[in-house]
Amino acid sequence: MSESSRSSSSKDTVTTSTVDESLLDEETEESELDEEERAHVTEKAAACKFAIEQFYDGFWRYRSQREARRTLLEEKMSEKNLQHAERDSMLGELAKKETEFIRFRRLRLTHNEFENIKLIGRGAFGEVRLVRMKGTGELFAMKRLKKTDILSKEQVTHVRAERDIMAHGDPANLDNNPWVVKLLFSFQDAHYLYLIMEYIPGGDLMNLLIKWDTFTEEQTRFYIAETIIAIESIHNMDYIHRDIKPDNLLIDSHGHVKLSDFGLCTGLETNKFTQLYQKLSGQSTKLKDADKTKPSREEKRATWRAKCRVMAFSTVGTPDYIAPEVFLQRGYTQDCDWWSVGCIMYEMLVGYPPFCSDTPTETYRKVMNWKDTLQFPSDVEISSHAKDLIVRLLCSVDERISLKSLKAHPFFEGINWNDVRSMRPPFIPRIDHQTDTQNFDEFEEMEDEAHPATGAKSVWKPFDSNNIHFIGYTYKSFDAVRPSLNNALHAWSQYAPPRG
């Protein structure tokens, strides 16, 4: 074969090979696109199925709640032996309220229905504001969470859990739990999730601890007793809170405790602690030698107060109040919440939690080695009853004190557990006017927080990638239907689009 022939043949081979590779690349790319498109379609189909299920679940839930409300009213009227005219009047009022609630459920709320007053809290995924509802003048706490942050940090289940327990904790909405912050509405737009809750003007227990440093045993007895009742109310609904800490114990206008922040409640497939445990599980649980050189109580308290708020705003949070069995991920019961109560009680009397350290990792090690690290400072006077209760709370789960024994403990002598809210609180928050926020920390406004996105860019498309995870998030409480709201419903219906 001549040189020219070999050259021509070689060029043909190269050209053919190049064409084949090009075709192969195109087929591969097309195959990948098809696979990606199929995955996207599958995701949308699953989301559509979930949306339909949510719709019918809400329909049957409302029907059963409506029947339960009527049944309860009839039972109460029978107990009071009311006349027929009075019974008909009360049933008519209930029917009227049910009609208004049906109208209300059809409206799509937006943040534009609420007037911003002041920023009163900031967390890892958003902020909390004091707001006033337009048309009614009622004050609420609006919690706004940024969707992109929730998705990027894989916190969807935690965020949904908070909404679910507050919305469905009392399925019939018959009895308003006085120990839990009430959810009135939840809704969303293209960028944010919104929770509209009752406004608790007294701040939280952490603010009180920062202000007072330590509590007396009498003050501690009051707050721990109310915390126990609040937790019991959650346990009675078959939930485990798992995030009991002073930041989540709010103080109402009368000085009583209300439990908040249900993002970690079990029964809702949430597990924030998995993320924390994975970060720590590769490290030894043995204490460092440096831990043997302990700072003074004043130094530890000063350090703790300086960092406690910073940790509260972090994504992972602080493990200072978490029971060791929760870290181990081998299964746990409602008893893990009583460990947290023991940590809070210790902090009230001493000034800082029993296992606090400079880093979450060191705190984790101390919690896991609680038999060696649980110690009471010698310069703090703590009664034998108080010490005994703390030790019986901060122990292995099989030895931990039960609720029945907890209430019967000598530390709580004189407490009427059937009427705890009749006790006079040691602190009644000062509230000078309706929108007074002096019991909350001061926060600097950020431009994107003060002025959320509006207009076309905020149009909510439920099957967009950022929104699929939040289908069914909308909620409206029957308790929110009041005379003041009825007047606003007509005005809103003139411009508010119906719920899609």
XYZ file of C-alpha atoms in Angstrom:
500
model
C 0.000 0.000 0.000
C 1.338 3.409 -0.974
C 2.097 6.102 1.564
C -0.799 8.203 0.288
C -3.185 5.246 0.667
C -2.021 4.549 4.225
C -2.357 8.226 5.043
C -5.868 8.355 3.615
C -6.872 5.194 5.469
C -5.466 6.571 8.726
C -7.406 9.816 8.310
C -10.605 7.865 7.613
C -10.042 5.800 10.773
C -9.434 8.877 12.879
C -12.476 10.619 11.409
C -14.699 7.603 11.974
C -13.415 7.230 15.528
C -14.040 10.909 16.221
C -17.572 10.685 14.839
C -18.286 7.545 16.900
C -17.032 9.211 20.093
C -19.066 12.317 19.319
C -22.196 10.238 18.792
C -21.490 8.310 21.984
C -21.096 11.538 23.942
C -24.358 12.844 22.538
C -26.161 9.614 23.395
C -24.686 9.641 26.917
C -25.647 13.276 27.417
C -29.127 12.600 26.054
C -29.450 9.561 28.335
C -28.397 11.635 31.350
C -30.880 14.337 30.408
C -33.636 11.735 30.027
C -32.768 10.277 33.428
C -32.746 13.722 35.033
C -36.062 14.570 33.382
C -37.577 11.258 34.512
C -36.410 11.939 38.075
C -37.929 15.425 37.934
C -41.255 14.072 36.636
C -41.247 11.349 39.295
C -40.609 13.960 41.983
C -43.480 16.104 40.736
C -45.804 13.087 40.579
C -44.934 12.145 44.141
C -45.488 15.740 45.234
C -48.854 15.833 43.473
C -49.868 12.590 45.184
C -48.822 14.032 48.540
C -50.761 17.262 47.863
C -53.936 15.278 47.129
C -53.449 13.199 50.266
C -52.937 16.370 52.301
C -56.114 17.883 50.877
C -58.313 14.919 51.786
C -56.589 14.456 55.117
C -57.407 18.085 55.934
C -60.987 17.604 54.732
C -61.667 14.592 56.953
C -59.768 16.146 59.844
C -61.935 19.284 59.677
C -65.097 17.187 59.478
C -64.199 15.173 62.575
C -63.173 18.334 64.447
C -66.427 20.041 63.559
C -68.449 17.095 64.861
C -66.298 16.979 68.020
C -66.882 20.689 68.690
C -70.652 20.276 68.421
C -70.615 17.148 70.605
C -68.605 18.944 73.294
C -70.954 21.941 73.255
C -74.005 19.676 73.595
C -72.403 17.877 76.531
C -71.688 21.158 78.299
C -75.229 22.406 77.688
C -76.683 19.162 79.075
C -74.563 19.511 82.217
C -75.978 23.006 82.788
C -79.610 21.966 82.048
C -80.125 24.885 79.676
C -83.537 25.773 78.258
C -84.308 25.018 74.606
C -84.082 28.677 73.627
C -80.628 29.013 75.183
C -79.457 25.755 73.587
C -80.660 26.877 70.144
C -78.912 30.226 70.580
C -75.578 28.606 71.501
C -75.804 26.085 68.665
C -76.598 28.956 66.301
C -73.491 30.842 67.452
C -71.347 27.756 66.866
C -72.856 27.279 63.392
C -72.143 30.931 62.565
C -68.524 30.562 63.697
C -68.162 27.369 61.629
C -69.417 29.255 58.562
C -66.910 32.066 59.135
C -64.165 29.481 59.550
C -65.046 27.898 56.187
C -64.776 31.335 54.562
C -61.485 31.954 56.329
C -60.009 28.609 55.194
C -60.604 29.593 51.570
C -58.470 32.736 51.808
C -54.744 32.697 51.137
C -52.958 34.716 53.796
C -49.736 36.566 53.026
C -47.315 38.598 55.121
C -49.016 41.716 53.715
C -51.925 41.100 56.108
C -49.564 41.819 59.020
C -47.901 45.067 60.029
C -44.334 44.715 61.277
C -43.685 46.273 64.705
C -40.323 44.975 65.901
C -37.783 42.171 65.532
C -37.738 40.201 68.814
C -35.739 37.081 67.924
C -33.266 35.631 65.434
C -32.283 32.003 64.863
C -30.381 29.791 62.461
C -33.085 29.802 59.757
C -34.943 33.059 60.226
C -36.398 35.482 62.739
C -39.363 36.235 64.981
C -41.215 39.549 64.856
C -43.958 41.201 66.792
C -46.664 41.999 64.222
C -50.173 43.440 64.158
C -52.883 41.934 61.974
C -54.410 44.559 59.704
C -58.151 44.983 60.109
C -58.241 43.436 63.597
C -55.419 45.148 65.486
C -54.479 41.872 67.209
C -50.828 41.269 68.078
C -49.002 38.075 67.122
C -45.496 36.692 66.992
C -44.543 35.984 63.375
C -41.811 33.415 62.862
C -40.367 33.646 59.355
C -38.048 30.919 58.037
C -36.010 31.117 54.841
C -36.613 28.127 52.563
C -33.169 28.071 50.939
C -31.474 27.934 54.355
C -33.765 25.138 55.520
C -33.088 23.092 52.388
C -29.324 23.672 52.303
C -28.979 22.639 55.960
C -31.366 19.681 55.564
C -33.768 20.869 58.252
C -37.066 20.282 56.413
C -38.357 17.597 58.788
C -37.538 19.705 61.842
C -39.339 22.754 60.488
C -42.404 20.736 59.483
C -42.426 19.044 62.891
C -42.792 22.366 64.695
C -45.753 23.317 62.567
C -47.360 19.858 62.803
C -47.368 19.511 66.576
C -48.627 23.054 67.091
C -51.363 22.541 64.488
C -52.363 18.964 65.341
C -51.212 18.539 68.934
C -54.827 18.780 70.001
C -56.675 17.048 67.142
C -60.149 18.224 68.102
C -59.072 21.729 69.123
C -61.358 21.316 72.118
C -59.149 22.303 75.013
C -56.599 25.059 74.678
C -53.413 23.850 76.328
C -52.316 26.770 78.576
C -48.755 25.380 78.742
C -47.997 25.520 75.019
C -47.582 28.504 72.703
C -50.591 28.533 70.410
C -50.323 28.482 66.614
C -53.014 30.511 64.841
C -51.893 30.375 61.196
C -49.134 29.018 58.997
C -48.555 29.850 55.322
C -45.776 30.370 52.785
C -44.640 32.317 49.750
C -41.884 31.710 47.211
C -39.076 32.425 49.675
C -40.326 32.010 53.241
C -42.405 29.921 55.628
C -44.511 31.802 58.186
C -45.830 30.748 61.597
C -48.265 33.181 63.234
C -48.367 32.447 66.965
C -49.739 34.068 70.087
C -47.447 36.775 71.397
C -45.859 35.975 74.778
C -44.624 39.368 76.092
C -42.520 38.216 79.059
C -39.516 36.951 77.082
C -37.891 33.626 77.927
C -36.403 32.011 81.002
C -32.849 32.465 79.703
C -33.288 36.246 79.853
C -34.362 35.890 83.469
C -31.340 33.699 84.269
C -29.017 36.238 82.656
C -30.663 39.005 84.696
C -30.676 37.181 88.054
C -27.599 34.896 87.670
C -29.144 32.321 90.028
C -32.555 31.581 91.522
C -33.490 30.849 95.093
C -34.818 27.367 95.792
C -38.331 28.800 96.166
C -38.101 30.442 92.736
C -36.579 27.278 91.265
C -39.404 25.201 92.759
C -42.001 27.334 90.977
C -40.380 27.310 87.520
C -39.417 23.627 87.614
C -42.936 22.648 88.743
C -44.514 24.578 85.867
C -41.959 23.154 83.430
C -42.854 19.636 84.562
C -46.564 20.250 83.970
C -45.835 21.769 80.547
C -43.742 18.758 79.527
C -46.377 16.378 80.890
C -48.963 18.011 78.628
C -46.746 17.246 75.629
C -46.116 13.679 76.788
C -49.863 13.145 77.141
C -50.127 13.808 73.399
C -47.537 11.044 72.819
C -44.712 13.435 71.934
C -41.176 13.797 73.245
C -39.929 17.380 73.112
C -36.159 16.613 73.119
C -35.145 20.293 73.173
C -36.101 21.459 76.654
C -33.906 24.429 77.588
C -34.396 27.899 79.133
C -34.617 29.536 75.682
C -37.731 27.468 74.910
C -39.535 28.270 78.168
C -41.425 31.526 77.598
C -43.023 33.682 80.296
C -46.503 35.033 79.679
C -47.880 38.364 80.865
C -48.930 36.804 84.201
C -45.503 35.267 84.846
C -46.367 31.656 84.008
C -44.409 29.280 81.757
C -45.320 28.346 78.185
C -43.411 25.765 76.168
C -42.250 26.649 72.637
C -40.085 25.425 69.750
C -41.313 21.933 68.812
C -38.946 21.366 65.888
C -37.398 18.277 67.483
C -40.496 16.478 68.750
C -40.484 12.777 67.961
C -43.309 10.915 66.311
C -42.755 13.273 63.363
C -39.591 11.643 62.013
C -37.259 14.408 63.102
C -33.728 13.878 64.292
C -31.614 16.975 64.591
C -29.272 15.213 66.971
C -28.143 12.748 64.292
C -26.313 15.605 62.595
C -24.634 16.656 65.814
C -23.794 13.106 66.850
C -22.208 12.315 63.482
C -19.872 15.264 63.952
C -18.850 14.029 67.364
C -19.083 10.229 67.081
C -15.653 9.876 65.498
C -14.028 11.410 68.545
C -13.270 9.813 71.893
C -15.711 10.357 74.749
C -12.839 10.356 77.231
C -12.178 13.581 79.058
C -9.001 15.496 78.410
C -6.493 15.966 81.226
C -7.051 19.684 80.889
C -10.542 19.201 82.305
C -8.985 18.396 85.677
C -7.939 22.037 86.021
C -11.284 23.680 86.628
C -12.038 27.408 86.486
C -13.827 29.056 89.378
C -17.604 29.154 89.512
C -17.612 32.884 88.732
C -15.408 32.327 85.659
C -17.585 29.476 84.414
C -20.756 31.493 84.920
C -19.328 34.540 83.114
C -18.163 32.389 80.199
C -21.502 30.634 79.961
C -23.547 33.834 79.987
C -21.358 35.326 77.245
C -21.824 32.428 74.848
C -25.275 30.990 75.619
C -27.147 33.313 73.259
C -24.638 32.810 70.454
C -25.094 29.041 70.648
C -28.865 29.428 70.696
C -28.708 31.067 67.258
C -26.462 28.382 65.730
C -27.699 25.585 63.474
C -26.639 22.749 65.730
C -27.312 24.499 69.015
C -25.926 23.443 72.364
C -25.832 19.890 73.755
C -25.835 21.150 77.372
C -29.367 19.899 78.024
C -29.396 16.735 75.885
C -29.668 13.335 77.577
C -26.856 10.831 76.861
C -29.253 8.212 75.466
C -30.320 10.689 72.775
C -26.701 11.045 71.622
C -26.269 7.263 71.478
C -29.149 6.852 68.979
C -30.109 3.465 70.425
C -33.654 4.423 71.209
C -35.052 6.471 74.079
C -38.333 7.360 75.740
C -40.038 10.426 77.157
C -37.665 10.144 80.128
C -35.023 12.025 78.130
C -36.981 15.244 78.732
C -36.596 14.806 82.506
C -32.799 14.808 82.098
C -33.152 18.265 80.519
C -35.218 19.412 83.502
C -32.387 18.301 85.799
C -29.887 20.376 83.777
C -32.121 23.452 83.969
C -32.657 23.027 87.699
C -28.884 22.786 88.242
C -28.374 25.946 86.171
C -30.997 27.852 88.164
C -29.247 27.082 91.455
C -25.598 27.233 90.325
C -25.592 29.732 87.463
C -24.555 27.481 84.550
C -25.482 23.989 83.263
C -23.786 20.975 84.886
C -21.802 19.920 81.788
C -21.017 23.249 80.114
C -17.627 23.653 78.425
C -15.944 25.932 75.924
C -16.943 23.746 72.949
C -19.885 21.447 72.097
C -17.405 18.587 71.729
C -16.180 18.939 75.302
C -19.759 19.292 76.539
C -20.646 16.076 74.711
C -17.777 14.248 76.398
C -18.880 15.488 79.809
C -22.476 14.414 79.205
C -21.341 10.939 78.160
C -19.163 10.751 81.288
C -21.812 12.187 83.609
C -20.942 9.779 86.452
C -17.565 11.530 86.816
C -18.437 15.064 85.718
C -21.674 15.780 87.624
C -20.392 17.744 90.600
C -21.791 20.477 92.831
C -19.562 23.504 93.567
C -18.597 23.726 97.235
C -19.307 27.465 97.447
C -23.014 27.138 96.569
C -25.554 26.269 99.240
C -27.963 23.674 97.877
C -30.382 21.767 100.089
C -30.184 18.000 100.331
C -33.631 17.678 98.730
C -32.570 19.797 95.740
C -29.333 17.830 95.264
C -31.169 14.528 95.530
C -33.695 15.554 92.884
C -30.989 16.722 90.471
C -29.045 13.477 90.933
C -32.182 11.413 90.336
C -32.837 13.327 87.117
C -29.248 13.301 85.828
C -28.652 9.553 85.894
C -28.986 6.492 83.672
C -32.399 6.141 82.077
C -33.230 2.912 83.935
C -32.664 4.690 87.274
C -34.215 8.053 86.356
C -37.102 9.229 88.505
C -40.615 8.715 87.091
C -43.199 11.479 86.735
C -45.227 10.118 89.657
C -42.187 9.993 91.927
C -41.055 13.374 90.620
C -44.245 15.061 91.763
C -44.040 13.299 95.127
C -40.417 14.327 95.763
C -39.845 16.290 99.024
C -38.409 19.219 97.051
C -41.952 19.954 95.810
C -43.617 19.816 99.215
C -46.600 22.161 99.256
C -47.092 22.201 95.473
C -50.707 21.633 94.381
C -50.117 19.793 91.098
C -53.802 20.036 90.162
C -53.705 23.834 90.183
C -50.120 24.939 89.600
C -51.167 28.058 87.710
C -52.850 29.410 90.841
C -49.400 29.908 92.434
C -48.042 33.443 92.452
C -45.044 33.676 90.092
C -41.773 35.023 91.519
C -41.512 37.332 88.514
C -44.315 39.157 86.729
C -42.937 40.864 83.615
C -43.226 44.610 83.355
C -45.290 45.557 80.311
C -45.796 49.297 79.936
C -47.963 49.206 76.813
C -49.469 46.769 74.327
C -46.415 46.636 72.044
C -43.794 46.773 74.805
C -40.844 44.463 73.963
C -38.471 45.363 76.814
C -38.335 41.711 77.943
C -36.663 40.636 74.683
C -33.109 41.065 73.428
C -32.345 43.912 71.061
C -31.558 42.908 67.472
C -30.124 44.998 64.682
C -32.347 45.130 61.623
C -31.032 43.801 58.327
C -32.360 45.229 55.085
C -33.444 41.872 53.613
C -35.212 41.018 56.898
C -37.082 44.283 57.275
C -38.216 44.302 53.642
C -39.076 40.775 52.440
C -39.388 40.100 48.751
C -42.716 41.090 47.211
C -44.333 41.162 43.808
C -43.947 38.753 40.896
C -40.766 37.179 42.238
C -42.668 36.014 45.333
C -45.352 34.116 43.403
C -45.669 30.738 45.070
C -45.478 27.783 42.665
C -46.044 24.634 44.761
C -44.224 22.272 42.395
C -41.024 24.301 42.122
C -37.999 22.498 43.567
C -37.872 24.834 46.580
C -41.565 24.366 47.365
C -42.261 20.646 46.871
C -40.965 19.905 50.368
C -43.455 22.322 51.939
C -46.718 21.181 50.340
C -49.485 21.102 52.942
C -47.777 23.632 55.220
C -50.795 25.973 55.342
C -52.878 25.903 58.520
C -55.617 28.009 60.094
C -56.837 27.516 63.638
C -60.537 27.462 64.454
C -59.672 29.391 67.603
C -58.535 32.308 65.416
C -62.114 32.997 64.297
C -63.233 35.859 66.534
C -65.587 38.839 66.062
C -62.644 41.096 65.208
C -61.555 38.704 62.467
C -65.035 38.437 60.983
C -64.985 42.169 60.153
C -61.676 41.777 58.344
C -62.756 38.724 56.333
C -65.020 40.754 54.066
C -62.297 43.302 53.321
C -59.704 40.613 52.606
C -62.038 38.690 50.329
C -62.159 41.709 47.989
C -58.481 41.340 47.047
C -57.108 38.110 48.533
C -57.059 35.215 46.025
C -58.811 32.029 47.179
C -56.698 29.161 48.421
C -55.492 27.086 45.468
